[in-house]
PDB file of C-alpha atoms in Angstrom:
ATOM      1  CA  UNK C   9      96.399  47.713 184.954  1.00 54.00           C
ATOM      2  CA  UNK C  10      96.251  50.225 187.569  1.00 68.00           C
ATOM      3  CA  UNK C  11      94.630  50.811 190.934  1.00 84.00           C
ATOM      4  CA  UNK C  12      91.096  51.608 189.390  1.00 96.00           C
ATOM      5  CA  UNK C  13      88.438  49.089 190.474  1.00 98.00           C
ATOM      6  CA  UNK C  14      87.836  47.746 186.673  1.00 98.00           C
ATOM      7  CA  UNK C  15      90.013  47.316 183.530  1.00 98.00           C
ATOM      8  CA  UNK C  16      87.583  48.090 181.107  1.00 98.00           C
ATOM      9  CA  UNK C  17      84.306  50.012 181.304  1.00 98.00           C
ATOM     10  CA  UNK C  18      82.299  48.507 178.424  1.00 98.00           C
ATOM     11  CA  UNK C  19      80.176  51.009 176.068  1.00 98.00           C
ATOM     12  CA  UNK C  20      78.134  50.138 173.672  1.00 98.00           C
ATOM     13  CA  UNK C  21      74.028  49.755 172.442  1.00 98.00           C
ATOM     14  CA  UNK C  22      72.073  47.125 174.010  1.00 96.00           C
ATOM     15  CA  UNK C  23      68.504  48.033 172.978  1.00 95.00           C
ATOM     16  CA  UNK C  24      67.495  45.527 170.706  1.00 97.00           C
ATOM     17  CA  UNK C  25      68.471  41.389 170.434  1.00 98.00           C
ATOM     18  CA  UNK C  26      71.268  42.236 167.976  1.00 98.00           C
ATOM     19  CA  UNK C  27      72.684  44.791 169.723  1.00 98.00           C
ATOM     20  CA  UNK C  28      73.090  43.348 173.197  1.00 97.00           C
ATOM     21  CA  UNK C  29      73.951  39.812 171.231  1.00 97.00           C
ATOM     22  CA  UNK C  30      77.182  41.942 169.995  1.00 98.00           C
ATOM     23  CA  UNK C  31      77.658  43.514 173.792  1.00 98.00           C
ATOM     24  CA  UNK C  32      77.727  39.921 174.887  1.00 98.00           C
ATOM     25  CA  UNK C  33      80.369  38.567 172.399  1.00 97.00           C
ATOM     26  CA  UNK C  34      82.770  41.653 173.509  1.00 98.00           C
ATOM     27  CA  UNK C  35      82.222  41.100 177.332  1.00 98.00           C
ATOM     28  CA  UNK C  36      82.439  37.565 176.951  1.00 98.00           C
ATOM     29  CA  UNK C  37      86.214  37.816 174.986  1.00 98.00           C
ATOM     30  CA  UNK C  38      87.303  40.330 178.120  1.00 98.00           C
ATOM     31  CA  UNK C  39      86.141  38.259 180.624  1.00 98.00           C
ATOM     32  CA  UNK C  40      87.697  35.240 179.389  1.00 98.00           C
ATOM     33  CA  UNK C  41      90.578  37.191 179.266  1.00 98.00           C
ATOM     34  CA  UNK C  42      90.272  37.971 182.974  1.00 98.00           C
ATOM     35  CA  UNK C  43      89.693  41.297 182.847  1.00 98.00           C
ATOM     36  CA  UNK C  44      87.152  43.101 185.084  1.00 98.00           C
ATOM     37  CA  UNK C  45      84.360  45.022 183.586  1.00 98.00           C
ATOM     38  CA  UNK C  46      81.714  47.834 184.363  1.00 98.00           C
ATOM     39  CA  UNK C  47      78.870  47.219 182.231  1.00 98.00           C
ATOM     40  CA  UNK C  48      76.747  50.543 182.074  1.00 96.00           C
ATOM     41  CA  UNK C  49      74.039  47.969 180.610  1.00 93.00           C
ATOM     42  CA  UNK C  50      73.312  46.380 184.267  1.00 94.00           C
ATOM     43  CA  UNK C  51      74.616  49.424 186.127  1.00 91.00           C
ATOM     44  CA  UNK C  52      71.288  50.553 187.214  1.00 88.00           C
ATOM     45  CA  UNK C  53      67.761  50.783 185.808  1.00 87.00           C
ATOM     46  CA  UNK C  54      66.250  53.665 184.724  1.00 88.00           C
ATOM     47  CA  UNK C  55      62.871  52.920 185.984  1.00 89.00           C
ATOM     48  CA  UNK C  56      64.340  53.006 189.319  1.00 93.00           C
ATOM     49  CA  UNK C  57      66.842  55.662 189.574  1.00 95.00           C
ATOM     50  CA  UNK C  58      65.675  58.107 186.336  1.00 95.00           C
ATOM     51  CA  UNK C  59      68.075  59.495 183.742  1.00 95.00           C
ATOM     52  CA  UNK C  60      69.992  61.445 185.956  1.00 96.00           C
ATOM     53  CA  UNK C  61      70.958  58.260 188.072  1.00 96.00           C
ATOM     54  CA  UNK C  62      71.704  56.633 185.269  1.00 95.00           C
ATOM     55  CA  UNK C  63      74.172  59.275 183.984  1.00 97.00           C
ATOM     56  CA  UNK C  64      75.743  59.707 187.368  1.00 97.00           C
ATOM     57  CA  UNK C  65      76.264  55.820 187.814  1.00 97.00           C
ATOM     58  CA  UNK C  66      77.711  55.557 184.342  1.00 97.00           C
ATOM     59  CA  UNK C  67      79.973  58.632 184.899  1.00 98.00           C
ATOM     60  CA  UNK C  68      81.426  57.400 188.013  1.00 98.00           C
ATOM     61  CA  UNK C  69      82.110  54.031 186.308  1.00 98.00           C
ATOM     62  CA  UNK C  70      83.868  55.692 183.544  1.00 98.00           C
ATOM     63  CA  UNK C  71      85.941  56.682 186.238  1.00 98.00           C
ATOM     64  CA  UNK C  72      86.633  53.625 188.037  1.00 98.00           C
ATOM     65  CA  UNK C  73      87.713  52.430 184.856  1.00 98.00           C
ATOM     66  CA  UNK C  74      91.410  51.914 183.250  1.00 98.00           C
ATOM     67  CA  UNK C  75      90.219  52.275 179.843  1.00 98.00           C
ATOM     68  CA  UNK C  76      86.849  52.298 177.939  1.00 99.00           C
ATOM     69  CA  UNK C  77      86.439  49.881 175.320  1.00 99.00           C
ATOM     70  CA  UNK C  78      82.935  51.193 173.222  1.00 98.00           C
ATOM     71  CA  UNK C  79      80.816  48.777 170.686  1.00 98.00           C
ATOM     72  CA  UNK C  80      80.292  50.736 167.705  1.00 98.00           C
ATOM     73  CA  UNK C  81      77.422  48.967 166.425  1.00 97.00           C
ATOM     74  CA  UNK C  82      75.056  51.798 165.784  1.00 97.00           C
ATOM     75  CA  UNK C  83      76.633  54.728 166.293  1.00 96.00           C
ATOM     76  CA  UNK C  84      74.668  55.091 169.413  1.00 97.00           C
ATOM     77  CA  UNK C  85      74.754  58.630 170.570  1.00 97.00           C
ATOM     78  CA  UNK C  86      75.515  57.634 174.415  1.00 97.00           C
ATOM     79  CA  UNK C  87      78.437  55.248 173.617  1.00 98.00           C
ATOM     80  CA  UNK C  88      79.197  58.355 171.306  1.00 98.00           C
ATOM     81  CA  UNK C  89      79.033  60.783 174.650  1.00 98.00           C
ATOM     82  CA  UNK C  90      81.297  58.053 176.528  1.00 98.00           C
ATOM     83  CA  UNK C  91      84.112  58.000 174.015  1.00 98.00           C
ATOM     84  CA  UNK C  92      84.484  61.581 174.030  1.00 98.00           C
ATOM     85  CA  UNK C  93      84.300  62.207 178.063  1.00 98.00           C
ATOM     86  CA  UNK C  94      87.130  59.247 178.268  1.00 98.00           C
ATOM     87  CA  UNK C  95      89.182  60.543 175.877  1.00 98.00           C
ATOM     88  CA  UNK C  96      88.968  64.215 177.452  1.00 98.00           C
ATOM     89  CA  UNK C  97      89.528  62.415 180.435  1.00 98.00           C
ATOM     90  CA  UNK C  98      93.180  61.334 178.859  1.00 98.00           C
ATOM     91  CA  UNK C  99      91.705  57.684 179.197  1.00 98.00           C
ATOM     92  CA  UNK C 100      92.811  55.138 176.451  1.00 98.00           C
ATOM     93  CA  UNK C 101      89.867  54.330 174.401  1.00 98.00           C
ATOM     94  CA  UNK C 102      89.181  51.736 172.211  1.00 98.00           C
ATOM     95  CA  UNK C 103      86.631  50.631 169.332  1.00 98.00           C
ATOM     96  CA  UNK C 104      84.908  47.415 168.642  1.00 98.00           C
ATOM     97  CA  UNK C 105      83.717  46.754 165.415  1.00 98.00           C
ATOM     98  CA  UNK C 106      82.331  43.470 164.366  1.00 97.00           C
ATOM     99  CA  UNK C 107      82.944  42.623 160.892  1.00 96.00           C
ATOM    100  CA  UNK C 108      84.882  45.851 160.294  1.00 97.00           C
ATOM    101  CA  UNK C 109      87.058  45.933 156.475  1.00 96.00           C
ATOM    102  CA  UNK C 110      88.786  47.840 154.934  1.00 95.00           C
ATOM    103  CA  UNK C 111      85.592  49.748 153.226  1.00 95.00           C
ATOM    104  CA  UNK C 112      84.549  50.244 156.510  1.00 96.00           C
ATOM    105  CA  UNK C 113      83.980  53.338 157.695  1.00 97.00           C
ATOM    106  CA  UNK C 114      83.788  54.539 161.405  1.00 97.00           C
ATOM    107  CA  UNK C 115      83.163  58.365 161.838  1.00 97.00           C
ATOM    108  CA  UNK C 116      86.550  60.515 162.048  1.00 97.00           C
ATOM    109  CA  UNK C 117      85.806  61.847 165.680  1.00 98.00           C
ATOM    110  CA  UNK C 118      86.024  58.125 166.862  1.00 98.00           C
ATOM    111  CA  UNK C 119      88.693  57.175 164.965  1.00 98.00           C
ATOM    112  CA  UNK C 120      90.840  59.880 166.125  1.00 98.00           C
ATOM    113  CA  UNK C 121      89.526  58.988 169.623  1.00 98.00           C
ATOM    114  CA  UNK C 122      90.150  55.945 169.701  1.00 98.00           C
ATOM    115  CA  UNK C 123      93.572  54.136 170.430  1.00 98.00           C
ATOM    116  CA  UNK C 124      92.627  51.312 167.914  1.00 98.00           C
ATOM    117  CA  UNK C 125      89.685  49.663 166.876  1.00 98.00           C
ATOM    118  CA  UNK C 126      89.116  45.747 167.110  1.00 98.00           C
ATOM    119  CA  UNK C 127      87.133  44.074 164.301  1.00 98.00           C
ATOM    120  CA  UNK C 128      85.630  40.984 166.584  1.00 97.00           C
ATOM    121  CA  UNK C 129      85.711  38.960 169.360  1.00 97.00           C
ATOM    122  CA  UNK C 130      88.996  37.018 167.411  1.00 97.00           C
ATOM    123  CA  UNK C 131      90.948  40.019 166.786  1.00 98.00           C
ATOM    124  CA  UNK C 132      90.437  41.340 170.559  1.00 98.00           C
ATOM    125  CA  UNK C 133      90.873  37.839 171.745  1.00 98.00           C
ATOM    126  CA  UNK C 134      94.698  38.083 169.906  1.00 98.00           C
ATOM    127  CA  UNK C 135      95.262  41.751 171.034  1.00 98.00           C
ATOM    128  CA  UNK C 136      94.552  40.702 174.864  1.00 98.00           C
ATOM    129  CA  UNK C 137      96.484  37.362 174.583  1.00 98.00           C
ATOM    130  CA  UNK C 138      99.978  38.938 172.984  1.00 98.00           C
ATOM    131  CA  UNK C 139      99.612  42.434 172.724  1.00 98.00           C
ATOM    132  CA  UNK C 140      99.678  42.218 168.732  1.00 97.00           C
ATOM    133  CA  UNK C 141      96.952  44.412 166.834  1.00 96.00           C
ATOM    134  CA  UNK C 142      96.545  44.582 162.996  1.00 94.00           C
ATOM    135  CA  UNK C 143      95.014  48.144 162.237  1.00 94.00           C
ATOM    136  CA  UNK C 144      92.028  47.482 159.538  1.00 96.00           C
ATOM    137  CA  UNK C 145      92.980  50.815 157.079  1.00 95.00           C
ATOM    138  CA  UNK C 146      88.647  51.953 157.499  1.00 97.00           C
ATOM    139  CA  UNK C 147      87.601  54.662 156.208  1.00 97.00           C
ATOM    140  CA  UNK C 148      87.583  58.086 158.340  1.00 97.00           C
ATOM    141  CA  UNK C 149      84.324  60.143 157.293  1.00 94.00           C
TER     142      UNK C 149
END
């Protein structure tokens, strides 16, 4: 990747068991695969540094990133924000979907986002170890 101090800035929900559970699985397939990681999710706490701390920290690692790969458990509304200031950014930006088929859906505004989206740890685990990717057709809504 490039000169930017981490390959992938990891968005995604973490607010309940199941939701950090999934943010775990997708950090854990990335860093197996070597690749460096902000995780807005440890960045900083809010209690310490408020919400605008906590927006400025996760801007500037959007920045520091190469690309954004976002959990779309959820549809949180920050991973949501993140996504679209990437991709405005000309970032690549990518989607995580555990369990995603093809009767799926994932809202159009990702999915036009988004360079491709991964439907588990096993099919990002293939996509970082040979560069092959098979596109689940989801819907678009």
């Amino acid at each position: 990747m490039s000169e930017k101090q981490y390959d992938f800035y990891v968005a995604g929900p973490f607010f309940d068991p199941e939701q950090a559970h999934s943010m775990e699985q997708l950090e854990g397939v990335l860093e197996r695969h070597g690749r460096t990681l902000f995780k807005p999710r440890f960045a900083s706490q809010i209690e310490e540094v408020g919400p605008e701390g906590c927006f400025e920290d996760d801007i500037r690692g959007i920045q520091a990133s190469d690309a954004v790969i976002a959990n779309l458990m959820d549809e949180d509304a920050g991973t949501m924000f993140e996504i679209g200031y990437a991709h405005a950014m000309g970032m690549p930006v990518y989607g995580y979907s555990e369990g995603l088929t093809p009767m799926g859906r994932v809202n159009l505004m990702v999915a036009q986002a988004v360079e491709m989206v991964f439907s588990g740890p096993e099919d990002l685990a293939k996509w970082l170890e040979t560069g092959e990717h098979e596109e689940i057709d989801y819907i678009q809504f």
